[in-house]
Coordinates of C-alpha atoms in Angstrom, one line a residue:
Chain A
X1 CA -125.7 -8.1 46.1
X2 CA -128.4 -6.6 43.8
X3 CA -125.9 -5.7 41.2
X4 CA -124.5 -9.1 40.9
X5 CA -125.7 -11.1 37.9
X6 CA -127.9 -14.0 38.7
X7 CA -127.9 -17.4 37.2
X8 CA -130.3 -20.2 37.7
X9 CA -128.8 -23.6 38.0
X10 CA -130.0 -26.9 39.5
X11 CA -133.2 -25.1 40.4
X12 CA -131.4 -22.8 42.9
X13 CA -130.9 -19.1 42.5
X14 CA -127.3 -18.1 43.0
X15 CA -125.3 -14.9 43.1
X16 CA -121.6 -14.4 42.9
X17 CA -119.0 -15.5 40.5
X18 CA -117.9 -19.0 39.5
X19 CA -114.5 -20.1 40.7
X20 CA -111.9 -19.8 38.0
X21 CA -109.0 -21.5 39.8
X22 CA -108.5 -25.0 41.2
X23 CA -105.8 -25.8 43.7
X24 CA -105.2 -29.5 44.2
X25 CA -103.1 -31.0 47.1
X26 CA -101.6 -34.4 46.5
X27 CA -100.4 -36.0 49.8
X28 CA -100.3 -39.7 48.9
X29 CA -98.5 -41.5 46.1
X30 CA -100.7 -44.6 45.6
X31 CA -102.3 -45.2 42.2
X32 CA -105.8 -44.8 43.6
X33 CA -105.0 -41.5 45.3
X34 CA -103.0 -40.0 42.4
X35 CA -105.4 -40.6 39.5
X36 CA -108.3 -38.5 41.0
X37 CA -106.3 -35.3 41.3
X38 CA -104.6 -35.8 37.9
X39 CA -108.0 -36.5 36.2
X40 CA -109.3 -33.3 37.9
X41 CA -106.3 -31.3 36.9
X42 CA -106.5 -32.2 33.2
X43 CA -110.3 -31.9 33.1
X44 CA -110.2 -28.5 34.8
X45 CA -107.4 -27.2 32.5
X46 CA -109.4 -28.3 29.5
X47 CA -112.4 -26.3 30.8
X48 CA -110.2 -23.2 31.1
X49 CA -109.6 -23.2 34.8
X50 CA -106.2 -22.1 36.2
X51 CA -104.8 -25.2 37.9
X52 CA -102.1 -25.5 40.6
X53 CA -101.1 -28.8 42.0
X54 CA -99.2 -28.8 45.3
X55 CA -97.3 -32.0 46.0
X56 CA -96.5 -32.7 49.7
X57 CA -95.6 -35.6 52.0
X58 CA -95.8 -38.9 50.0
X59 CA -97.2 -37.0 47.1
X60 CA -93.7 -35.5 46.5
X61 CA -92.6 -38.9 45.2
X62 CA -94.4 -38.0 42.0
X63 CA -92.0 -35.1 41.4
X64 CA -89.0 -37.1 42.3
X65 CA -87.3 -38.6 39.2
X66 CA -86.3 -41.7 41.2
X67 CA -89.9 -42.6 42.1
X68 CA -91.8 -40.7 39.4
X69 CA -92.5 -43.9 37.4
X70 CA -93.1 -46.2 40.3
X71 CA -96.4 -45.3 41.8
X72 CA -97.9 -48.4 43.4
X73 CA -101.1 -49.7 44.8
X74 CA -101.2 -50.9 48.4
X75 CA -101.9 -54.7 48.6
X76 CA -103.1 -54.6 52.2
X77 CA -105.4 -52.4 54.3
X78 CA -108.0 -51.9 51.6
X79 CA -110.9 -54.2 52.1
X80 CA -112.3 -53.3 48.7
X81 CA -109.4 -55.2 47.0
X82 CA -110.3 -58.8 46.0
X83 CA -107.4 -60.1 48.1
X84 CA -107.2 -61.0 51.8
X85 CA -104.6 -59.3 53.9
X86 CA -102.8 -62.6 54.5
X87 CA -102.0 -62.8 50.8
X88 CA -101.6 -59.1 50.4
X89 CA -98.8 -59.0 53.0
X90 CA -96.7 -61.6 51.1
X91 CA -93.5 -60.4 49.3
X92 CA -94.3 -59.2 45.8
X93 CA -98.0 -58.7 46.4
X94 CA -97.8 -54.9 46.2
X95 CA -96.4 -55.5 42.7
X96 CA -99.2 -57.9 41.9
X97 CA -102.1 -55.5 43.0
X98 CA -100.2 -52.6 41.3
X99 CA -99.9 -54.3 38.0
X100 CA -103.5 -55.6 38.2
X101 CA -104.7 -52.1 38.7
X102 CA -102.4 -50.6 36.1
X103 CA -103.7 -53.1 33.5
X104 CA -107.3 -52.0 34.2
X105 CA -106.4 -48.3 34.3
X106 CA -104.7 -48.5 30.9
X107 CA -108.0 -49.0 29.3
X108 CA -109.2 -45.6 30.5
X109 CA -106.3 -43.3 31.1
X110 CA -102.6 -42.7 30.2
X111 CA -100.0 -43.7 32.8
X112 CA -99.3 -41.2 35.6
X113 CA -96.1 -39.8 34.0
X114 CA -98.0 -39.4 30.7
X115 CA -100.9 -37.7 32.4
X116 CA -98.5 -35.4 34.2
X117 CA -96.9 -34.4 30.9
X118 CA -100.3 -33.8 29.4
X119 CA -101.3 -31.7 32.4
X120 CA -98.1 -29.6 31.9
X121 CA -98.9 -29.1 28.2
X122 CA -102.3 -27.8 29.2
X123 CA -100.8 -25.2 31.5
X124 CA -101.2 -26.9 34.9
X125 CA -98.5 -25.9 37.4
X126 CA -96.7 -28.4 39.6
X127 CA -95.3 -27.2 43.0
X128 CA -93.1 -29.1 45.4
X129 CA -93.8 -28.5 49.1
X130 CA -90.5 -27.1 50.6
X131 CA -91.1 -28.0 54.2
X132 CA -91.6 -31.8 53.4
X133 CA -88.9 -32.2 50.8
X134 CA -86.2 -32.8 53.4
X135 CA -88.5 -35.2 55.3
X136 CA -89.0 -37.2 52.2
X137 CA -85.3 -37.2 51.3
X138 CA -85.7 -35.3 48.1
X139 CA -83.3 -32.6 47.0
X140 CA -83.8 -29.9 44.4
X141 CA -81.8 -31.8 41.9
X142 CA -84.1 -34.9 42.3
X143 CA -87.1 -33.1 41.0
X144 CA -88.4 -33.8 37.5
X145 CA -88.1 -30.9 35.0
X146 CA -91.9 -30.5 35.0
X147 CA -91.7 -29.0 38.5
X148 CA -92.5 -25.3 38.4
X149 CA -91.1 -24.3 41.8
X150 CA -90.6 -25.2 45.4
X151 CA -92.9 -23.3 47.7
X152 CA -94.0 -23.4 51.3
X153 CA -97.3 -23.7 53.2
X154 CA -97.9 -20.0 53.3
X155 CA -97.8 -19.8 49.5
X156 CA -100.2 -22.6 49.3
X157 CA -102.5 -20.9 51.8
X158 CA -102.2 -17.7 49.8
X159 CA -103.7 -19.6 46.8
X160 CA -106.3 -21.5 48.8
X161 CA -107.7 -18.3 50.2
X162 CA -107.5 -16.4 47.0
X163 CA -110.9 -15.2 45.6
X164 CA -112.5 -17.5 43.1
X165 CA -110.6 -20.6 44.1
X166 CA -111.8 -24.1 44.8
X167 CA -109.3 -26.2 46.8
X168 CA -109.3 -30.0 46.9
X169 CA -107.1 -31.9 49.3
X170 CA -106.5 -35.5 48.4
Chain B
X1 CA -119.6 -6.9 40.1
X2 CA -118.5 -3.6 38.8
X3 CA -118.1 -2.1 42.2
X4 CA -115.9 -4.9 43.5
X5 CA -112.2 -4.0 43.7
X6 CA -110.1 -5.9 41.2
X7 CA -106.7 -7.4 41.8
X8 CA -104.4 -9.0 39.4
X9 CA -102.6 -12.1 40.6
X10 CA -101.0 -14.9 38.8
X11 CA -101.9 -13.2 35.6
X12 CA -105.6 -13.6 36.2
X13 CA -108.1 -10.9 37.0
X14 CA -110.1 -11.7 40.0
X15 CA -113.0 -10.1 41.9
X16 CA -114.3 -10.8 45.4
X17 CA -112.6 -10.9 48.7
X18 CA -109.9 -13.2 49.9
X19 CA -110.9 -15.9 52.5
X20 CA -110.0 -14.9 56.0
X21 CA -110.9 -18.1 57.8
X22 CA -109.6 -21.6 57.5
X23 CA -111.5 -24.7 58.7
X24 CA -109.5 -27.9 59.0
X25 CA -111.0 -31.3 59.5
X26 CA -108.7 -34.0 61.0
X27 CA -110.2 -37.4 60.6
X28 CA -107.0 -39.6 61.0
X29 CA -104.4 -39.9 63.7
X30 CA -101.3 -41.1 61.9
X31 CA -98.2 -38.9 61.8
X32 CA -98.4 -38.3 58.1
X33 CA -102.0 -37.3 58.2
X34 CA -101.7 -35.1 61.3
X35 CA -98.7 -32.9 60.4
X36 CA -100.2 -31.4 57.3
X37 CA -103.2 -29.9 59.0
X38 CA -101.1 -28.8 62.0
X39 CA -98.6 -27.1 59.7
X40 CA -101.4 -25.4 57.8
X41 CA -103.1 -24.4 61.1
X42 CA -99.9 -22.7 62.5
X43 CA -98.9 -21.1 59.2
X44 CA -102.4 -19.8 58.6
X45 CA -102.7 -18.4 62.1
X46 CA -99.2 -16.7 61.6
X47 CA -100.6 -15.1 58.5
X48 CA -103.6 -13.6 60.4
X49 CA -106.2 -16.1 59.4
X50 CA -108.9 -17.3 61.8
X51 CA -108.4 -21.0 62.2
X52 CA -110.8 -23.7 63.5
X53 CA -109.7 -27.3 63.6
X54 CA -112.4 -29.9 63.9
X55 CA -111.2 -33.3 65.2
X56 CA -113.5 -36.2 64.3
X57 CA -113.3 -40.1 64.1
X58 CA -109.6 -41.2 64.6
X59 CA -108.6 -37.6 64.6
X60 CA -110.2 -37.3 68.1
X61 CA -107.4 -39.4 69.5
X62 CA -105.3 -36.2 69.3
X63 CA -107.6 -34.5 71.8
X64 CA -107.7 -37.5 74.1
X65 CA -105.1 -37.2 76.9
X66 CA -104.6 -40.9 76.9
X67 CA -103.5 -41.0 73.2
X68 CA -102.5 -37.4 72.7
X69 CA -98.8 -38.2 72.8
X70 CA -99.0 -41.5 71.0
X71 CA -99.6 -40.6 67.3
X72 CA -98.1 -43.4 65.2
X73 CA -97.2 -44.2 61.6
X74 CA -98.7 -47.2 60.0
X75 CA -96.1 -49.8 59.0
X76 CA -98.2 -51.6 56.4
X77 CA -100.4 -50.5 53.5
X78 CA -98.2 -47.7 52.4
X79 CA -96.1 -48.7 49.4
X80 CA -94.0 -45.5 49.8
X81 CA -92.4 -46.9 53.0
X82 CA -89.0 -48.5 52.5
X83 CA -90.4 -51.7 54.1
X84 CA -92.3 -54.6 52.6
X85 CA -95.6 -55.5 54.2
X86 CA -94.3 -58.9 55.4
X87 CA -91.9 -57.0 57.7
X88 CA -94.4 -54.3 58.4
X89 CA -96.9 -56.6 59.8
X90 CA -94.5 -58.1 62.4
X91 CA -95.1 -57.1 66.0
X92 CA -93.3 -53.9 66.9
X93 CA -92.9 -52.7 63.4
X94 CA -95.5 -49.9 63.8
X95 CA -93.2 -48.6 66.6
X96 CA -90.2 -48.9 64.3
X97 CA -91.7 -47.0 61.4
X98 CA -93.1 -44.5 63.8
X99 CA -89.8 -43.8 65.5
X100 CA -88.0 -43.7 62.1
X101 CA -90.4 -41.0 60.9
X102 CA -90.3 -39.1 64.2
X103 CA -86.5 -38.9 64.1
X104 CA -86.8 -37.5 60.6
X105 CA -89.6 -35.1 61.5
X106 CA -87.7 -33.8 64.5
X107 CA -85.3 -32.0 62.2
X108 CA -88.1 -29.9 60.7
X109 CA -90.9 -29.6 63.2
X110 CA -91.8 -29.8 66.9
X111 CA -93.6 -32.9 68.1
X112 CA -97.4 -33.0 67.6
X113 CA -98.2 -32.1 71.2
X114 CA -95.8 -29.2 70.9
X115 CA -97.3 -28.0 67.7
X116 CA -100.8 -28.2 69.1
X117 CA -99.7 -26.0 72.1
X118 CA -98.1 -23.6 69.6
X119 CA -101.2 -23.5 67.5
X120 CA -103.3 -22.7 70.6
X121 CA -101.0 -19.8 71.6
X122 CA -101.5 -18.4 68.1
X123 CA -105.3 -18.4 68.6
X124 CA -106.2 -21.6 66.7
X125 CA -109.4 -23.2 68.1
X126 CA -109.7 -27.0 68.7
X127 CA -113.1 -28.6 68.5
X128 CA -114.1 -32.1 69.4
X129 CA -116.8 -33.7 67.2
X130 CA -119.6 -34.7 69.5
X131 CA -121.2 -37.4 67.4
X132 CA -118.0 -39.4 67.1
X133 CA -116.8 -39.1 70.7
X134 CA -118.9 -42.0 72.0
X135 CA -117.8 -44.1 69.0
X136 CA -114.2 -43.5 69.8
X137 CA -114.7 -44.2 73.5
X138 CA -113.8 -40.7 74.6
X139 CA -115.6 -38.9 77.4
X140 CA -115.6 -35.1 78.1
X141 CA -113.1 -35.6 81.0
X142 CA -110.7 -37.4 78.6
X143 CA -110.2 -34.3 76.5
X144 CA -106.9 -32.3 76.8
X145 CA -107.4 -28.8 78.3
X146 CA -106.5 -27.3 74.9
X147 CA -110.0 -28.4 73.6
X148 CA -112.2 -25.4 73.1
X149 CA -115.5 -27.1 72.9
X150 CA -117.5 -30.2 71.8
X151 CA -119.6 -29.4 68.8
X152 CA -121.7 -31.3 66.2
X153 CA -121.7 -31.7 62.4
X154 CA -124.2 -28.8 62.0
X155 CA -121.9 -26.4 63.7
X156 CA -119.0 -27.6 61.5
X157 CA -121.2 -27.0 58.4
X158 CA -122.1 -23.6 59.7
X159 CA -118.4 -22.7 59.6
X160 CA -117.7 -24.4 56.3
X161 CA -120.5 -22.5 54.5
X162 CA -119.7 -19.2 56.2
X163 CA -118.6 -16.5 53.7
X164 CA -114.8 -16.1 53.3
X165 CA -114.0 -19.6 54.5
X166 CA -111.6 -22.2 53.0
X167 CA -112.3 -25.7 54.3
X168 CA -109.7 -28.5 54.1
X169 CA -110.7 -32.0 55.0
X170 CA -107.7 -34.3 55.8
Chain C
X1 CA -118.3 -4.5 48.3
X2 CA -119.9 -1.6 50.2
X3 CA -123.4 -2.7 49.2
X4 CA -123.0 -6.2 50.6
X5 CA -124.6 -6.8 54.0
X6 CA -122.3 -7.3 56.8
X7 CA -122.5 -9.8 59.5
X8 CA -120.5 -10.3 62.6
X9 CA -119.7 -13.8 63.6
X10 CA -116.9 -15.3 65.7
X11 CA -115.7 -11.7 66.2
X12 CA -114.7 -11.3 62.6
X13 CA -116.4 -9.0 60.1
X14 CA -117.4 -10.8 57.0
X15 CA -119.0 -9.9 53.7
X16 CA -120.4 -12.0 51.0
X17 CA -123.0 -14.7 51.0
X18 CA -123.1 -18.0 52.9
X19 CA -122.7 -21.1 50.8
X20 CA -126.0 -22.8 50.1
X21 CA -124.6 -25.9 48.3
X22 CA -122.4 -28.8 49.5
X23 CA -120.6 -31.1 47.2
X24 CA -119.2 -34.2 48.8
X25 CA -116.8 -36.6 47.1
X26 CA -116.6 -40.1 48.4
X27 CA -113.5 -42.0 47.1
X28 CA -113.1 -44.8 49.7
X29 CA -115.5 -47.4 50.8
X30 CA -114.4 -48.2 54.3
X31 CA -116.8 -47.6 57.3
X32 CA -114.6 -44.9 58.7
X33 CA -114.4 -43.0 55.5
X34 CA -118.1 -43.4 54.5
X35 CA -119.8 -42.3 57.7
X36 CA -118.3 -38.8 57.7
X37 CA -119.6 -37.7 54.3
X38 CA -123.0 -39.4 54.9
X39 CA -123.3 -37.7 58.3
X40 CA -122.4 -34.4 56.6
X41 CA -124.9 -35.0 53.8
X42 CA -127.9 -35.7 56.0
X43 CA -127.0 -32.9 58.4
X44 CA -126.5 -30.4 55.5
X45 CA -129.8 -31.5 53.9
X46 CA -131.6 -31.0 57.2
X47 CA -130.2 -27.5 57.4
X48 CA -131.6 -26.7 54.0
X49 CA -128.4 -27.0 52.0
X50 CA -128.5 -28.5 48.5
X51 CA -126.3 -31.6 48.6
X52 CA -124.6 -33.5 45.8
X53 CA -122.6 -36.6 46.6
X54 CA -120.1 -37.8 43.9
X55 CA -119.0 -41.4 44.3
X56 CA -115.8 -42.2 42.6
X57 CA -113.1 -44.9 42.7
X58 CA -113.7 -47.3 45.7
X59 CA -116.5 -45.0 46.8
X60 CA -118.5 -46.3 43.8
X61 CA -118.9 -49.6 45.6
X62 CA -121.6 -47.9 47.7
X63 CA -123.7 -47.4 44.6
X64 CA -123.2 -51.0 43.4
X65 CA -126.0 -53.2 44.5
X66 CA -123.5 -56.1 44.9
X67 CA -121.4 -54.3 47.5
X68 CA -123.8 -51.7 48.8
X69 CA -124.4 -53.6 52.0
X70 CA -120.9 -54.8 52.5
X71 CA -118.8 -51.8 53.6
X72 CA -115.9 -53.0 55.7
X73 CA -113.3 -51.6 58.1
X74 CA -109.6 -52.4 57.3
X75 CA -108.0 -54.5 60.0
X76 CA -104.4 -53.5 59.2
X77 CA -102.6 -50.3 58.4
X78 CA -104.5 -48.3 61.1
X79 CA -102.4 -47.9 64.2
X80 CA -105.5 -46.4 66.0
X81 CA -107.1 -49.9 66.0
X82 CA -106.6 -51.9 69.2
X83 CA -105.2 -54.8 67.1
X84 CA -101.6 -55.4 66.0
X85 CA -101.0 -55.9 62.2
X86 CA -99.9 -59.4 62.8
X87 CA -103.4 -60.3 64.0
X88 CA -105.1 -57.9 61.6
X89 CA -103.7 -59.7 58.6
X90 CA -105.1 -63.1 59.6
X91 CA -108.0 -64.4 57.5
X92 CA -111.3 -63.2 58.9
X93 CA -109.9 -60.3 60.8
X94 CA -111.4 -57.7 58.4
X95 CA -114.7 -59.2 59.3
X96 CA -113.9 -59.0 63.0
X97 CA -112.9 -55.3 63.0
X98 CA -115.8 -54.5 60.8
X99 CA -118.4 -56.1 63.1
X100 CA -116.7 -54.6 66.2
X101 CA -117.0 -51.1 64.6
X102 CA -120.5 -51.8 63.3
X103 CA -121.7 -52.8 66.8
X104 CA -120.3 -49.5 68.2
X105 CA -121.7 -47.4 65.3
X106 CA -125.2 -48.9 65.7
X107 CA -125.5 -47.0 69.0
X108 CA -125.2 -43.7 67.2
X109 CA -126.2 -44.0 63.6
X110 CA -128.3 -46.1 61.2
X111 CA -126.5 -48.5 58.9
X112 CA -124.9 -47.1 55.7
X113 CA -127.7 -48.3 53.4
X114 CA -130.3 -46.8 55.8
X115 CA -128.4 -43.5 56.0
X116 CA -128.3 -43.4 52.2
X117 CA -132.0 -44.0 52.0
X118 CA -132.5 -41.3 54.6
X119 CA -130.3 -38.9 52.6
X120 CA -132.3 -39.5 49.5
X121 CA -135.6 -38.8 51.2
X122 CA -134.1 -35.5 52.3
X123 CA -133.3 -34.6 48.7
X124 CA -129.6 -35.4 48.6
X125 CA -128.5 -36.4 45.1
X126 CA -126.2 -39.4 44.4
X127 CA -123.9 -39.3 41.4
X128 CA -121.8 -42.2 40.0
X129 CA -118.5 -41.1 38.4
X130 CA -118.6 -42.3 34.8
X131 CA -114.8 -42.5 34.2
X132 CA -114.1 -44.8 37.1
X133 CA -117.2 -47.1 36.7
X134 CA -115.4 -49.3 34.2
X135 CA -112.3 -49.4 36.3
X136 CA -114.3 -50.6 39.3
X137 CA -116.1 -53.2 37.1
X138 CA -119.5 -51.6 37.6
X139 CA -122.1 -51.4 34.8
X140 CA -125.1 -49.1 34.7
X141 CA -127.4 -52.0 35.7
X142 CA -125.4 -52.7 38.8
X143 CA -126.2 -49.3 40.3
X144 CA -128.8 -49.1 43.2
X145 CA -132.0 -47.3 42.2
X146 CA -131.0 -44.4 44.5
X147 CA -128.4 -43.3 42.0
X148 CA -129.5 -40.1 40.3
X149 CA -127.2 -40.2 37.3
X150 CA -123.8 -41.1 35.9
X151 CA -121.6 -38.0 35.3
X152 CA -118.0 -37.2 34.5
X153 CA -115.3 -35.1 36.1
X154 CA -116.2 -32.0 34.2
X155 CA -119.8 -32.0 35.6
X156 CA -118.3 -32.5 39.1
X157 CA -115.9 -29.5 38.5
X158 CA -118.9 -27.5 37.3
X159 CA -120.5 -28.0 40.7
X160 CA -117.3 -27.5 42.7
X161 CA -116.7 -24.1 41.0
X162 CA -120.3 -23.0 41.1
X163 CA -120.8 -19.8 43.3
X164 CA -121.9 -20.5 46.9
X165 CA -120.6 -24.1 47.0
X166 CA -118.5 -25.8 49.6
X167 CA -116.7 -28.9 48.4
X168 CA -115.4 -31.6 50.7
X169 CA -113.3 -34.4 49.3
X170 CA -113.1 -37.5 51.5

């Protein structure tokens, strides 16, 4: 690798090229699991990376116009929440934790639909996972117009194994 | 990098080689967290990739003959489910959501034990994480015969840092 | 790539260099989601890898002195636990599953604060995610002294796309 240019960073010598593409996989549709990939997607696009987001399983709900604006936060099963499970399981508590979290998030970021629009404007591509669409009860006509295409696991793997790609599975 | 062959894909110039190995880490044992890595494992193997699946923490239950056929779906803590937590927490509801999901899944994929057999026939390797076996109460003799070996975190890291490898942690 | 040294491993010919850096992202703060990245961090550091751990969202609680010693295990929503949700949601059950798990873990690993100290002594760097600190109600002065710095998503992406880096998102 003598011909490869060297760069010194963090005190370590490195060779090879920096990744120029980011592939994000979104498999959940709760507020706390959707913001991280969307923040990464917009930040990466702003830095000039090519960004593909693959929505699969519950993550597909974000591309479904019926659930696109309804991302929630689970009210039970998360010991980090300031709420015991016995309260969290009561009817309406998912709505309570969701709106608590949304109020806090609003100080820092746009809503999820707004962030998705922003990402699209920056060139981020949104892909629906074909093999899980049926499972999630989502048809082609349910998809929001920001969806670029419907692709399968082999296309995703093709991206993930492509040279110069960092893949993050959320 | 002048000597490296160039390829044009997605409109971007790239250099370097495509990854030829996929390392999957399975840390959960719920239906919705097990199908994604198994779908990726079989798809990748079908495309000629070398595939290693590392089962650790709850994921080890898939290699345990006592729980191998009993993967469930959580009935609470997932706001995407069409069931409020107050119902989800009732006795038997994990079985209800599990069988609802299994019925849907059956239209698209084999069962998990079937997919694991299929993956093995395609050359996918299954590894049990040694440091978490004791924690999960699993002994060597509990492992299904499809388990290739019992290895530790340093072996896993050896794979994950190996050239030409894409690693996905689920 | 003719000049690149070849190595034969797992029967496959490879070219390119092994990754020398590991970037771990910790987004949750439950026992079962914190041990895997900490085990990987210490194992990687022991093998001579450069290790950066990025704590974000619930993961930030590990860098907060007020919650640093209080990592719990969820008592509901995990069908792998030997406890039905109807019990798991009762007051105090999070404490019960947490201490059950902690007792088991103690046979294999140090506590989380101990492992974090160990990791620091081995040169692992701990980073707090600036954009989620406010969201989690954490101020600079709440951070444990083991925190190296407070950085944003673009710094994280800079690491993740750096040559010779393996990134694992937990």
